[in-house]
Amino acid sequence: MIVSIDRDGDIALVTVDNPPVNALGQALRQGLWDAVGALDADPTVRAVVLICAGRTFIAGADVSEFGKPPVPPHLPDLVDRLEGAAKPWTAAIHGSALGGGFEVAMGCRFRVALDSASVGLPEVTLGIVPGASGTVRTPRLAGVEAAVELVTTGRPVKAGKALSMGLVDAVVSGDLRAESLAFARKALTHPLPPPISARPVTSPDPAWWDEQRKAIAKRAKGEVAPLRALDCLRIAAEKPFAEAMAHERATFLELRASDQAAALRHIFFAERAAPKPAHLAGVKPREIRSTAVIGGGTMGAGIAAALRDAGLPVVLIERDEEAVQRGLANLRSIFDGAVKRGRLTEAQARARMDGVTAGSDYALLSGTGLVIEAVFEDLAVKRAVFARLGQACRPDAILATNTSYLDPRLIAEGLPHPDRFIGLHFFSPANVMKLLEIVPTPTTSPETLATGFALARQLGKIPVQAGICDGFIGNRILKRYRAEAETLVRDGTPIAAVDAAMRAHGFAMGPFEAQDLGGLDIAYLQREGARASGQDAPETLGDILVRAGRKGQKTGGGWYDYAPGDRTPKPSDTTAGLLAGRITAGPTLTAEGIASRLTGAMAAEGKAILEEGIALKPSDIDLVEVHGYGYPRWRGGPMFAAEG
Ligand code: 3HC
Ligand code: NAI
């Protein structure tokens, strides 16, 4: 039974049980609709508690129904029916009350939340606005400011904050059922508060709304839902309830059918499918309880931080005592940064460092279950490290490399247990970026591969399996993207026009600004290495700049000039002079034309990657681009965009 009714004296207990997350599909809506009717008709019931089985309260509308025509009873009608029920309903919230789930809770007269619960209206993250009074009831429940924060960011809030914002009436700990029944019983001894739809709302002045609009437009970078949500909230604050409801519903239905919503749904389901690939169904991963990182530089420190954030103990190995101290300092500065930004307390940062054992002696690794190598990108150095790991580690330890471009098969040559070797390609900063490319070699065992995916889950990362080629999935597409951007410049498109077009398309930065930030020398050195080994690596415009000492922001200039202490890119006469001989006047492209050329090149490379079996499915490529390279989420990734 999706909806069942029990009794506790004169209080009815309605339990929703619709695994996995109690999403509001048609059957659940109907079940709740009927429950209101049945309980209204029962004279022995004085109040109702709505509670959910499983891991969470109702987590929202059923997103998988969004591509289909809506079927009654519609959610806004159900919320109205709950609110109009003859007996007061109390929502008993554990886990997450999100979207339609929170709207159902607002249809109830009261909301009681477990202290670990959260509530929110994440609809904008799916390219829509709340569709069942979220924009209309929330301002009446908690005020306009709180509603604007909740709805336009889509970020859920924890129970304690929800209480202080007025979104819930009580926060309880322990037995939610018993506490909610007690709350509902006590509430009967007082006059009932008015239903939310009947409560007054005060609109701030027009200047406040204008400020909000500006701030949200800046954040949204082309995403339409947050601004449309703001419009709904303003109408809710300024117009009668019914008019605001009609406007919200029309906006919801319009956006639900939009390209942006389709793209965001695509990423939503791709993200949830990524950690459980079908080909590993039934393969049991190894349990990881102890970890080590070799190399405490940019990546090693970031990976160690990610492991510590997940509560795993870390052994950090460096070359010598001085490098050990540098590695520890790198790690400490990551946690110090988190303290400064208020993400960790001093005590938590100390505990993170206390879980790290650092040294240069490989004997420290004798008990470790997973070792991740992040030393210099140099085959000989890496092979020497793995030769030592082969001797020093437990025979069942999993050994991973974080190489960006080297062939993992060559790194693993000669290892005593090649089945336990794998590529785990993190992205910088490794404790922040969600993407993890998982690169098995032909000898990697399914158990080792499954452990890579399990580690990603443990670290809260999005895992994508990649085959072996130059740059795996992400860096290979990046190379093609940059090459196409250079082609546009060679054909006469100004550097700044390319970057502006990609920003307008929704990227945080264009390809040239991004290179200036990261440094042009890394890719240059890699090309030089390829040339030295006899491979064909035609000269790029970037090579010309690096040879002239223009490596990016760190040298005061690259594609652009930078004033000291200022990161604003300024078109550069020096660059123009250096490249003049390579540039011919070509057709003038619009911003859309530029973006279409560059995203088209990404999709073409993605297609080749799929054909070669380097990526297993198009949505994996989309996840790589969205989570590793700043591709606008609301465009769904290059493969999704190319299909549309
Ligand atoms: N609809 C359909 N399926 C959903 C769903 C939803 N709203 N939310 C989660 N699922 C599915 C997932 O696809 C996954 O399915 P699978 O097991 O077959 O892969 C399963 O439920 C479990 O999901 P998670 O792996 O995400 O589970 P977690 O326990 O990690 O997280 C959660 C639980 C926090 C509830 C998380 O699932 C979540 O954030 N869900 C989305 C909530 C949301 O966006 N709600 C708003 C929907 S829009 C709406 O309500 C419109 C309304 O205003 C009209
Ligand atoms: P880095 O130069 O910042 O750090 C490398 C560290 O390894 C140094 O601290 C060095 O002392 C240490 N080291 C070198 N030889 C060692 C040895 N034999 N034993 C122990 N420690 C040793 O380099 P970075 O950027 O951290 O890169 C490390 C690896 O990660 C490379 O393979 C790189 O390709 C890869 N990578 C880098 C990314 C980036 O954005 N920087 C992104 C993803 C992967």
XYZ file of C-alpha atoms and ligand atoms in Angstrom:
742
model
C 0.000 0.000 0.000
C 1.455 3.350 -1.020
C -0.747 5.157 1.508
C -1.980 3.431 4.664
C -3.966 4.725 7.618
C -3.462 3.706 11.272
C -4.875 5.116 14.464
C -3.463 6.352 17.705
C -6.596 7.114 19.704
C -8.363 9.987 17.997
C -5.378 10.855 15.812
C -5.022 9.204 12.432
C -1.557 8.373 11.157
C -1.231 8.435 7.373
C 1.916 6.631 6.203
C 3.333 7.092 2.717
C 5.478 4.221 1.474
C 6.616 4.745 -2.097
C 10.282 3.744 -2.377
C 12.927 4.859 -3.040
C 12.154 8.491 -2.136
C 8.345 8.696 -1.827
C 8.128 10.741 -5.045
C 4.641 12.065 -5.770
C 3.635 9.910 -8.716
C -0.009 9.686 -9.724
C -0.772 6.715 -7.436
C 0.565 8.544 -4.383
C -1.337 11.731 -5.227
C -4.505 9.669 -5.583
C -3.789 7.810 -2.329
C -3.421 11.053 -0.391
C -6.476 12.532 -2.091
C -8.567 9.574 -0.987
C -7.083 9.653 2.532
C -8.273 13.253 3.005
C -11.779 12.221 1.958
C -11.842 9.148 4.194
C -10.540 10.967 7.268
C -12.812 13.970 6.763
C -15.724 11.560 6.767
C -14.609 9.782 9.964
C -16.120 11.528 13.005
C -13.802 9.697 15.422
C -10.684 11.348 13.931
C -9.759 14.745 15.362
C -6.366 15.289 13.715
C -4.001 13.633 11.231
C -0.230 13.050 11.171
C 1.357 12.511 7.753
C 4.561 10.494 7.998
C 6.727 8.605 5.500
C 8.378 5.194 5.512
C 11.923 4.657 4.249
C 14.823 7.035 3.967
C 12.933 10.285 3.517
C 9.740 12.324 3.608
C 8.251 12.990 0.156
C 11.229 14.110 -1.961
C 9.142 15.877 -4.579
C 7.160 15.369 -7.728
C 8.125 12.268 -9.704
C 10.670 13.718 -12.124
C 10.270 10.754 -14.464
C 6.654 11.903 -15.125
C 7.809 15.319 -16.350
C 8.127 14.332 -19.988
C 4.484 13.144 -19.987
C 1.103 14.922 -19.893
C 0.007 15.643 -16.293
C -2.590 13.180 -14.928
C -5.086 14.110 -12.159
C -5.292 14.563 -9.293
C -2.907 17.429 -9.929
C -0.542 18.359 -7.137
C -1.792 21.936 -6.577
C -5.328 20.538 -6.153
C -4.056 17.958 -3.671
C -2.270 20.647 -1.641
C -5.489 22.733 -1.603
C -7.465 19.664 -0.534
C -5.071 18.968 2.348
C -5.286 22.571 3.426
C -9.083 22.504 3.255
C -9.346 19.212 5.180
C -11.824 19.274 8.037
C -9.176 17.944 10.452
C -5.770 19.609 10.924
C -2.916 17.641 9.302
C 0.636 17.693 10.684
C 3.517 16.768 8.366
C 6.150 14.700 10.198
C 9.348 15.270 8.248
C 12.490 13.137 8.207
C 15.149 12.989 5.475
C 14.191 15.625 2.905
C 10.914 17.405 2.212
C 11.705 18.769 -1.215
C 9.724 20.447 -3.985
C 6.263 18.927 -4.115
C 7.079 17.209 -0.819
C 7.473 20.534 0.931
C 4.414 21.854 -0.883
C 2.409 18.945 0.536
C 3.844 19.825 3.951
C 2.644 23.416 3.425
C -0.832 22.086 2.673
C -0.748 20.614 6.191
C -1.659 22.925 9.056
C 1.607 22.130 10.908
C 5.118 20.920 10.121
C 7.292 19.008 12.588
C 10.820 18.106 11.471
C 13.387 15.707 12.826
C 16.600 17.556 13.692
C 18.502 15.763 10.901
C 15.893 16.627 8.233
C 16.040 19.316 5.576
C 13.415 21.126 3.564
C 13.636 22.987 0.308
C 12.276 23.908 -3.082
C 14.966 22.699 -5.524
C 12.797 23.067 -8.641
C 15.041 25.696 -10.279
C 17.830 23.114 -10.335
C 15.559 21.133 -12.643
C 14.845 24.153 -14.859
C 11.329 24.697 -13.504
C 9.590 26.698 -10.795
C 7.626 25.085 -7.962
C 4.341 23.938 -9.459
C 2.089 23.417 -6.457
C 2.173 26.726 -4.580
C 5.824 26.808 -3.501
C 6.194 30.369 -4.749
C 2.797 31.411 -3.390
C 2.527 29.735 0.005
C 6.194 30.089 1.073
C 6.091 33.926 1.245
C 2.855 33.663 3.261
C 4.475 31.137 5.590
C 7.969 32.575 6.072
C 8.032 36.031 4.494
C 9.202 37.192 1.092
C 12.948 37.334 1.847
C 13.083 33.747 3.085
C 10.962 32.573 0.154
C 13.197 34.299 -2.384
C 16.289 32.690 -0.887
C 14.735 29.237 -0.784
C 13.111 29.250 -4.200
C 15.631 31.103 -6.368
C 18.713 29.221 -5.123
C 16.975 25.845 -4.858
C 19.216 25.090 -1.879
C 17.582 23.065 0.892
C 17.970 24.210 4.502
C 18.526 22.074 7.586
C 15.761 21.693 10.184
C 17.276 24.206 12.639
C 17.497 26.926 10.006
C 14.045 26.003 8.686
C 12.665 26.604 12.179
C 14.335 29.995 12.461
C 13.013 30.938 9.003
C 9.493 29.931 10.033
C 9.274 27.093 7.521
C 8.539 24.462 10.178
C 6.748 24.754 13.522
C 8.916 22.444 15.612
C 12.158 20.491 15.464
C 12.289 17.239 17.412
C 14.831 14.515 18.005
C 14.388 10.815 18.645
C 11.043 9.209 17.785
C 9.458 11.353 15.046
C 6.165 9.405 15.094
C 5.657 9.784 18.849
C 6.790 13.422 18.869
C 4.493 14.331 15.974
C 1.499 12.597 17.525
C 2.165 14.495 20.764
C 2.481 17.747 18.796
C -0.779 17.141 16.912
C -2.607 16.275 20.124
C -1.338 19.382 21.884
C -2.228 21.570 18.914
C -5.865 20.577 19.383
C -5.875 22.406 22.703
C -5.264 25.790 21.005
C -7.139 27.677 18.328
C -5.852 26.629 14.890
C -3.670 29.059 12.962
C -5.196 30.140 9.638
C -4.316 28.017 6.612
C -1.248 29.395 4.816
C -3.243 30.570 1.789
C -5.262 32.856 4.076
C -2.230 34.470 5.712
C -1.157 37.996 4.748
C 2.005 38.773 2.817
C 3.870 42.057 2.632
C 5.775 42.915 -0.514
C 9.079 44.801 -0.228
C 9.407 47.956 -2.317
C 10.139 47.804 -6.066
C 13.816 48.747 -5.551
C 14.326 45.573 -3.486
C 12.844 43.449 -6.246
C 15.092 45.156 -8.819
C 18.156 44.409 -6.706
C 17.165 40.761 -6.400
C 16.632 40.548 -10.140
C 20.090 41.944 -10.865
C 21.800 39.616 -8.379
C 19.959 36.540 -9.631
C 20.538 37.359 -13.309
C 24.281 37.607 -12.595
C 24.312 34.235 -10.839
C 22.048 32.474 -13.324
C 24.304 33.079 -16.377
C 21.580 32.333 -18.896
C 19.549 29.891 -16.828
C 15.936 31.048 -17.001
C 14.201 29.287 -14.082
C 15.600 31.396 -11.186
C 14.390 34.650 -12.758
C 11.016 33.204 -13.640
C 10.747 31.974 -10.046
C 11.444 35.510 -8.849
C 8.636 36.794 -11.089
C 6.276 34.242 -9.539
C 7.309 35.298 -6.033
C 6.733 38.947 -6.806
C 3.279 38.254 -8.178
C 2.592 36.123 -5.088
C 3.562 39.062 -2.892
C 1.579 41.659 -4.815
C -1.529 39.869 -6.143
C -4.326 37.769 -4.674
C -3.620 34.097 -3.918
C -5.654 32.652 -6.805
C -4.062 34.945 -9.397
C -0.571 34.063 -8.163
C -1.426 30.347 -8.258
C -2.599 30.607 -11.848
C 0.584 32.418 -12.826
C 2.802 29.886 -11.039
C 1.039 26.943 -12.672
C 1.314 28.445 -16.155
C 5.018 29.150 -15.624
C 5.603 25.646 -14.254
C 3.938 23.980 -17.238
C 5.751 26.209 -19.727
C 9.176 25.609 -18.195
C 8.559 21.897 -17.704
C 8.375 21.622 -21.491
C 11.493 23.781 -22.050
C 14.861 22.703 -23.434
C 16.611 23.853 -20.266
C 14.413 21.646 -18.076
C 14.976 18.671 -20.387
C 18.736 19.253 -20.182
C 18.711 19.529 -16.392
C 16.603 16.361 -16.072
C 19.087 14.587 -18.318
C 21.946 15.558 -15.989
C 19.844 14.716 -12.889
C 19.303 11.132 -14.047
C 22.828 10.770 -15.488
C 24.291 11.757 -12.115
C 22.191 9.200 -10.319
C 23.013 6.439 -12.808
C 26.773 7.163 -12.824
C 27.720 5.512 -9.498
C 26.031 2.205 -10.415
C 27.064 1.119 -13.934
C 25.141 -1.894 -15.233
C 28.279 -3.859 -16.130
C 29.365 -3.904 -12.479
C 26.019 -5.096 -11.115
C 26.727 -7.868 -8.636
C 30.481 -7.133 -8.399
C 31.320 -6.526 -4.772
C 33.766 -3.671 -4.199
C 36.500 -3.937 -1.594
C 35.883 -1.998 1.562
C 38.334 0.912 1.816
C 39.333 1.772 5.357
C 42.895 3.068 4.961
C 44.428 5.149 2.199
C 47.709 6.676 1.111
C 48.723 9.364 -1.332
C 52.162 9.491 -2.945
C 53.178 13.081 -3.693
C 51.908 16.046 -1.711
C 51.839 18.654 -4.489
C 48.764 20.344 -5.945
C 46.923 17.122 -6.681
C 48.288 14.929 -3.907
C 47.298 17.437 -1.233
C 43.864 17.911 -2.800
C 43.269 14.152 -3.004
C 44.431 13.706 0.589
C 41.996 16.451 1.641
C 39.146 14.724 -0.212
C 39.979 11.427 1.530
C 40.123 13.110 4.935
C 36.845 14.947 4.272
C 35.302 11.493 3.789
C 36.725 10.406 7.145
C 39.421 8.109 5.742
C 42.858 7.984 7.382
C 45.652 9.031 5.017
C 49.364 8.231 4.811
C 51.147 10.926 2.781
C 54.463 9.912 1.208
C 56.910 12.434 -0.245
C 60.458 12.265 -1.537
C 62.327 13.557 1.502
C 61.732 15.311 4.795
C 61.660 18.771 3.234
C 59.064 17.672 0.662
C 57.060 15.967 3.434
C 56.843 19.295 5.256
C 55.839 21.074 2.043
C 53.155 18.464 1.396
C 51.776 18.843 4.912
C 51.781 22.624 4.501
C 49.839 22.271 1.227
C 47.271 20.117 2.979
C 47.042 22.415 5.983
C 46.439 25.410 3.750
C 43.464 23.623 2.158
C 41.869 23.063 5.567
C 42.803 26.583 6.743
C 41.014 27.921 3.664
C 37.942 25.885 4.599
C 38.047 27.393 8.106
C 38.302 30.912 6.665
C 35.271 30.289 4.465
C 33.355 28.925 7.440
C 33.121 25.404 6.019
C 35.139 23.811 8.847
C 35.673 24.752 12.472
C 39.236 25.035 13.821
C 38.679 21.792 15.701
C 37.475 19.979 12.584
C 40.488 21.224 10.624
C 42.808 19.957 13.378
C 41.057 16.587 13.355
C 41.509 16.432 9.573
C 45.276 16.965 9.989
C 45.459 14.521 12.908
C 44.271 11.780 10.587
C 47.336 12.218 8.337
C 50.584 10.315 8.835
C 53.340 11.743 6.665
C 56.841 10.588 5.834
C 59.221 9.434 3.118
C 59.479 5.826 4.250
C 57.408 3.379 2.200
C 57.251 1.090 5.248
C 54.425 3.385 6.405
C 52.312 1.772 3.660
C 52.435 -1.788 4.947
C 48.829 -1.735 6.217
C 47.201 0.500 3.582
C 44.285 -0.740 1.443
C 44.335 1.921 -1.304
C 47.275 3.970 -2.566
C 46.869 6.868 -5.001
C 49.975 8.110 -6.773
C 50.159 11.819 -7.656
C 53.864 12.465 -8.343
C 55.351 14.344 -11.319
C 53.860 13.564 -14.714
C 56.936 11.617 -15.804
C 56.805 7.950 -16.787
C 60.183 7.047 -15.273
C 59.372 8.743 -11.959
C 55.973 7.057 -11.779
C 57.355 3.629 -12.675
C 59.994 3.929 -9.984
C 57.274 4.788 -7.466
C 55.129 1.795 -8.482
C 58.132 -0.542 -8.334
C 58.532 0.470 -4.689
C 54.801 0.256 -4.025
C 54.780 -3.281 -5.449
C 57.279 -4.253 -2.767
C 56.061 -2.184 0.165
C 52.266 -2.632 -0.023
C 50.006 -5.459 1.063
C 49.497 -7.939 -1.776
C 45.798 -7.068 -1.790
C 46.273 -3.277 -1.793
C 44.726 -1.360 -4.689
C 47.280 0.863 -6.441
C 46.025 3.826 -8.432
C 47.611 6.497 -10.589
C 46.320 10.032 -11.029
C 48.155 10.518 -14.318
C 46.608 13.010 -16.736
C 48.140 11.873 -20.000
C 50.524 8.945 -19.514
C 49.457 5.460 -20.553
C 48.476 3.616 -17.357
C 49.490 0.310 -18.970
C 53.087 1.526 -19.145
C 52.987 2.793 -15.567
C 51.732 -0.612 -14.351
C 54.279 -2.735 -16.237
C 56.037 -5.167 -13.945
C 53.639 -4.786 -11.001
C 53.241 -8.030 -9.058
C 49.423 -7.678 -8.987
C 48.326 -5.804 -12.119
C 44.699 -6.775 -11.436
C 44.790 -4.375 -8.478
C 46.008 -1.415 -10.561
C 43.724 1.344 -11.873
C 43.710 4.951 -13.019
C 41.838 7.368 -10.759
C 41.945 10.746 -12.467
C 40.940 13.538 -10.118
C 40.436 17.141 -11.201
C 41.940 20.221 -9.634
C 41.171 21.252 -6.904
C 40.677 17.572 -6.075
C 38.815 18.192 -2.825
C 36.286 20.404 -4.618
C 35.780 19.104 -8.148
C 33.089 16.436 -8.351
C 34.406 14.519 -11.338
C 36.476 11.338 -11.060
C 37.542 9.592 -14.266
C 38.078 5.905 -13.560
C 40.497 4.295 -15.990
C 40.850 0.514 -15.917
C 43.680 -1.200 -17.825
C 43.114 -4.526 -19.601
C 44.416 -6.303 -16.490
C 42.321 -4.400 -13.898
C 39.943 -6.805 -12.154
C 36.196 -6.092 -11.967
C 36.558 -5.942 -8.178
C 39.209 -3.209 -8.443
C 37.044 -1.308 -10.926
C 33.996 -1.613 -8.666
C 36.141 -0.346 -5.778
C 36.991 2.750 -7.830
C 33.259 3.463 -8.171
C 32.682 2.746 -4.484
C 35.477 5.160 -3.571
C 33.804 7.847 -5.695
C 30.572 7.317 -3.752
C 32.475 7.508 -0.472
C 34.071 10.812 -1.555
C 30.798 12.242 -2.914
C 32.237 12.338 -6.449
C 30.651 11.612 -9.813
C 32.483 8.638 -11.335
C 32.850 8.194 -15.079
C 34.662 5.238 -16.603
C 37.145 6.167 -19.332
C 39.235 4.058 -21.675
C 42.912 4.628 -22.358
C 43.811 7.295 -24.911
C 45.652 10.593 -24.867
C 43.807 12.670 -22.242
C 41.106 10.074 -21.501
C 37.667 11.668 -22.020
C 37.933 15.154 -20.554
C 41.391 16.340 -21.526
C 41.022 14.861 -24.996
C 37.890 16.930 -25.602
C 39.602 19.950 -24.034
C 42.417 19.647 -26.557
C 39.973 19.575 -29.463
C 38.034 22.502 -27.981
C 41.181 24.587 -27.676
C 42.330 23.657 -31.152
C 38.971 24.749 -32.573
C 39.197 28.017 -30.616
C 42.632 28.629 -32.148
C 41.223 27.870 -35.601
C 38.638 30.587 -35.086
C 41.387 33.031 -34.102
C 43.514 32.044 -37.118
C 40.441 32.768 -39.246
C 40.190 36.286 -37.888
C 37.845 36.033 -34.892
C 39.232 38.223 -32.090
C 40.434 36.299 -29.011
C 38.151 38.354 -26.775
C 35.146 37.635 -29.012
C 35.690 33.881 -28.607
C 35.841 34.165 -24.820
C 32.839 36.496 -24.651
C 30.796 34.103 -26.794
C 31.535 31.158 -24.500
C 30.670 33.187 -21.428
C 27.422 34.216 -23.068
C 26.820 30.523 -23.741
C 27.000 29.876 -19.994
C 30.643 28.951 -19.336
C 32.265 30.741 -16.410
C 35.225 31.569 -18.674
C 36.196 31.373 -22.297
C 38.957 29.036 -23.517
C 41.696 31.670 -23.696
C 40.993 33.283 -20.326
C 40.972 29.807 -18.803
C 44.384 29.013 -20.288
C 45.794 32.270 -18.960
C 44.541 31.329 -15.519
C 45.896 27.767 -15.531
C 49.113 28.524 -17.422
C 49.875 27.864 -21.086
C 53.122 26.096 -20.293
C 51.619 22.780 -19.111
C 50.076 21.906 -22.468
C 53.136 23.369 -24.234
C 55.534 21.098 -22.336
C 53.348 18.149 -23.110
C 53.413 18.976 -26.834
C 57.172 19.455 -26.674
C 57.467 16.032 -25.040
C 55.405 14.491 -27.828
C 57.559 16.224 -30.447
C 60.740 15.000 -28.754
C 59.449 11.444 -28.958
C 58.804 11.848 -32.690
C 55.036 12.327 -32.565
C 53.218 14.728 -34.834
C 52.217 17.787 -32.786
C 51.749 20.758 -35.129
C 52.714 24.154 -33.774
C 49.905 25.946 -31.989
C 49.404 29.670 -31.428
C 49.869 28.893 -27.741
C 53.375 27.581 -28.489
C 54.297 30.935 -30.035
C 53.140 32.762 -26.909
C 54.970 30.443 -24.502
C 58.184 30.729 -26.493
C 57.857 34.498 -26.156
C 57.588 34.066 -22.364
C 53.827 34.612 -22.258
C 52.627 31.750 -20.062
C 49.478 33.408 -18.726
C 48.573 35.387 -15.633
C 51.620 34.157 -13.738
C 53.929 35.931 -16.227
C 51.756 39.030 -16.452
C 50.436 38.010 -19.846
C 49.416 35.190 -22.152
C 46.576 35.530 -24.606
C 45.792 38.768 -22.764
C 47.767 41.357 -20.786
C 47.234 41.739 -17.038
C 48.053 44.716 -14.857
C 49.975 43.727 -11.706
C 47.557 42.420 -9.053
C 44.615 42.558 -11.448
C 43.119 39.452 -13.028
C 41.068 41.357 -15.604
C 42.119 40.251 -19.106
C 43.006 43.123 -21.433
C 43.397 42.582 -25.197
C 47.125 42.553 -25.893
C 49.007 44.340 -28.669
C 52.016 42.135 -27.934
C 49.969 38.988 -28.535
C 48.441 40.527 -31.650
C 51.959 41.288 -32.914
C 53.269 37.796 -32.174
C 50.360 36.111 -33.946
C 49.886 38.585 -36.793
C 51.512 36.411 -39.435
C 49.239 33.455 -38.613
C 45.921 35.245 -38.851
C 43.869 35.608 -41.999
C 40.628 37.485 -42.397
C 37.783 35.000 -42.406
C 34.016 35.236 -42.072
C 32.675 37.216 -39.120
C 30.854 34.924 -36.750
C 28.098 35.843 -34.339
C 28.465 34.871 -30.670
C 26.039 31.983 -31.270
C 28.056 30.951 -34.314
C 31.258 30.852 -32.268
C 29.663 28.850 -29.456
C 28.120 26.466 -31.919
C 31.501 25.845 -33.599
C 33.218 25.132 -30.281
C 30.507 22.986 -28.696
C 30.110 21.212 -32.032
C 33.829 20.361 -31.970
C 33.413 18.969 -28.459
C 30.492 16.826 -29.563
C 32.420 15.586 -32.614
C 35.321 14.524 -30.408
C 32.816 12.953 -28.011
C 31.354 10.959 -30.892
C 34.800 9.652 -31.818
C 35.437 8.800 -28.171
C 32.217 6.772 -28.083
C 32.988 5.016 -31.336
C 36.383 3.997 -29.974
C 34.796 2.726 -26.758
C 36.717 5.247 -24.629
C 33.420 6.401 -23.117
C 30.628 3.938 -22.475
C 27.669 6.250 -23.081
C 26.971 9.811 -24.251
C 25.671 10.900 -20.840
C 29.063 10.004 -19.323
C 30.694 12.534 -21.636
C 28.110 15.122 -20.617
C 28.894 14.480 -16.944
C 32.631 14.884 -17.599
C 32.071 18.236 -19.287
C 29.577 19.554 -16.738
C 31.503 18.443 -13.659
C 35.108 18.791 -14.856
C 35.138 21.583 -17.427
C 32.396 24.076 -16.571
C 30.009 23.170 -19.383
C 26.716 24.875 -18.451
C 24.612 22.281 -16.669
C 21.406 23.717 -18.076
C 22.587 22.934 -21.594
C 22.937 19.260 -20.652
C 26.496 18.748 -21.942
C 27.829 18.634 -25.515
C 26.326 15.256 -26.449
C 22.860 16.192 -25.214
C 23.078 19.582 -26.932
C 24.181 18.013 -30.220
C 21.221 15.637 -30.191
C 18.689 18.430 -29.676
N 11.513 11.742 -8.941
C 11.812 10.521 -9.415
N 12.847 9.786 -8.993
C 13.605 10.308 -8.042
C 13.363 11.589 -7.483
C 12.250 12.317 -7.980
N 11.906 13.529 -7.498
N 14.305 11.859 -6.556
C 15.104 10.771 -6.519
N 14.688 9.847 -7.412
C 15.255 8.513 -7.638
C 16.657 8.573 -8.200
O 16.651 8.684 -9.598
C 17.243 7.258 -7.720
O 16.712 6.259 -8.565
P 17.546 4.910 -8.861
O 17.775 4.288 -7.533
O 16.656 4.153 -9.760
O 18.793 5.381 -9.515
C 16.601 7.084 -6.354
O 15.431 7.907 -6.365
C 17.468 7.486 -5.198
O 17.930 8.806 -5.415
P 19.335 9.302 -4.863
O 20.403 8.370 -5.297
O 19.447 10.732 -5.225
O 19.085 9.101 -3.271
P 19.734 9.851 -2.047
O 19.270 9.143 -0.846
O 21.185 10.096 -2.280
O 19.051 11.310 -2.048
C 17.227 12.844 -2.198
C 17.701 11.454 -1.748
C 17.906 13.936 -1.369
C 15.736 12.918 -2.004
C 17.597 13.045 -3.689
O 17.132 11.927 -4.422
C 17.029 14.271 -4.332
O 17.511 15.361 -4.110
N 16.017 14.080 -5.194
C 15.472 15.140 -5.991
C 14.497 15.972 -5.231
C 13.883 17.025 -6.107
O 14.489 17.606 -6.968
N 12.587 17.271 -5.860
C 11.856 18.273 -6.565
C 11.204 17.648 -7.735
S 10.358 18.823 -8.732
C 8.893 19.104 -7.929
O 8.676 18.604 -6.868
C 7.923 19.975 -8.649
C 6.759 20.382 -7.808
O 6.952 21.685 -7.345
C 5.490 20.333 -8.561
P 53.068 18.834 -8.404
O 54.360 19.127 -9.060
O 52.305 19.933 -7.764
O 53.267 17.702 -7.303
C 54.013 16.544 -7.497
C 54.552 16.127 -6.149
O 55.098 14.836 -6.255
C 55.658 17.039 -5.607
O 55.281 17.477 -4.324
C 56.861 16.139 -5.575
O 57.721 16.428 -4.487
C 56.241 14.778 -5.431
N 57.100 13.690 -5.896
C 57.825 13.643 -7.025
N 58.495 12.471 -7.102
C 58.134 11.759 -6.006
C 58.472 10.488 -5.513
N 59.318 9.704 -6.184
N 57.940 10.079 -4.350
C 57.095 10.869 -3.661
N 56.756 12.096 -4.081
C 57.257 12.540 -5.241
O 52.186 18.106 -9.522
P 50.603 17.961 -9.586
O 50.046 19.055 -10.386
O 50.112 17.684 -8.235
O 50.454 16.648 -10.490
C 50.645 15.362 -9.949
C 50.016 14.352 -10.890
O 48.631 14.633 -11.025
C 50.579 14.377 -12.296
O 50.582 13.059 -12.793
C 49.577 15.225 -13.049
O 49.543 14.938 -14.430
C 48.301 14.768 -12.394
N 47.183 15.708 -12.494
C 47.385 17.046 -12.364
C 46.299 17.909 -12.443
C 46.500 19.383 -12.231
O 45.574 20.143 -12.542
N 47.606 19.827 -11.695
C 44.939 17.424 -12.709
C 44.832 15.987 -12.746
C 45.934 15.178 -12.674
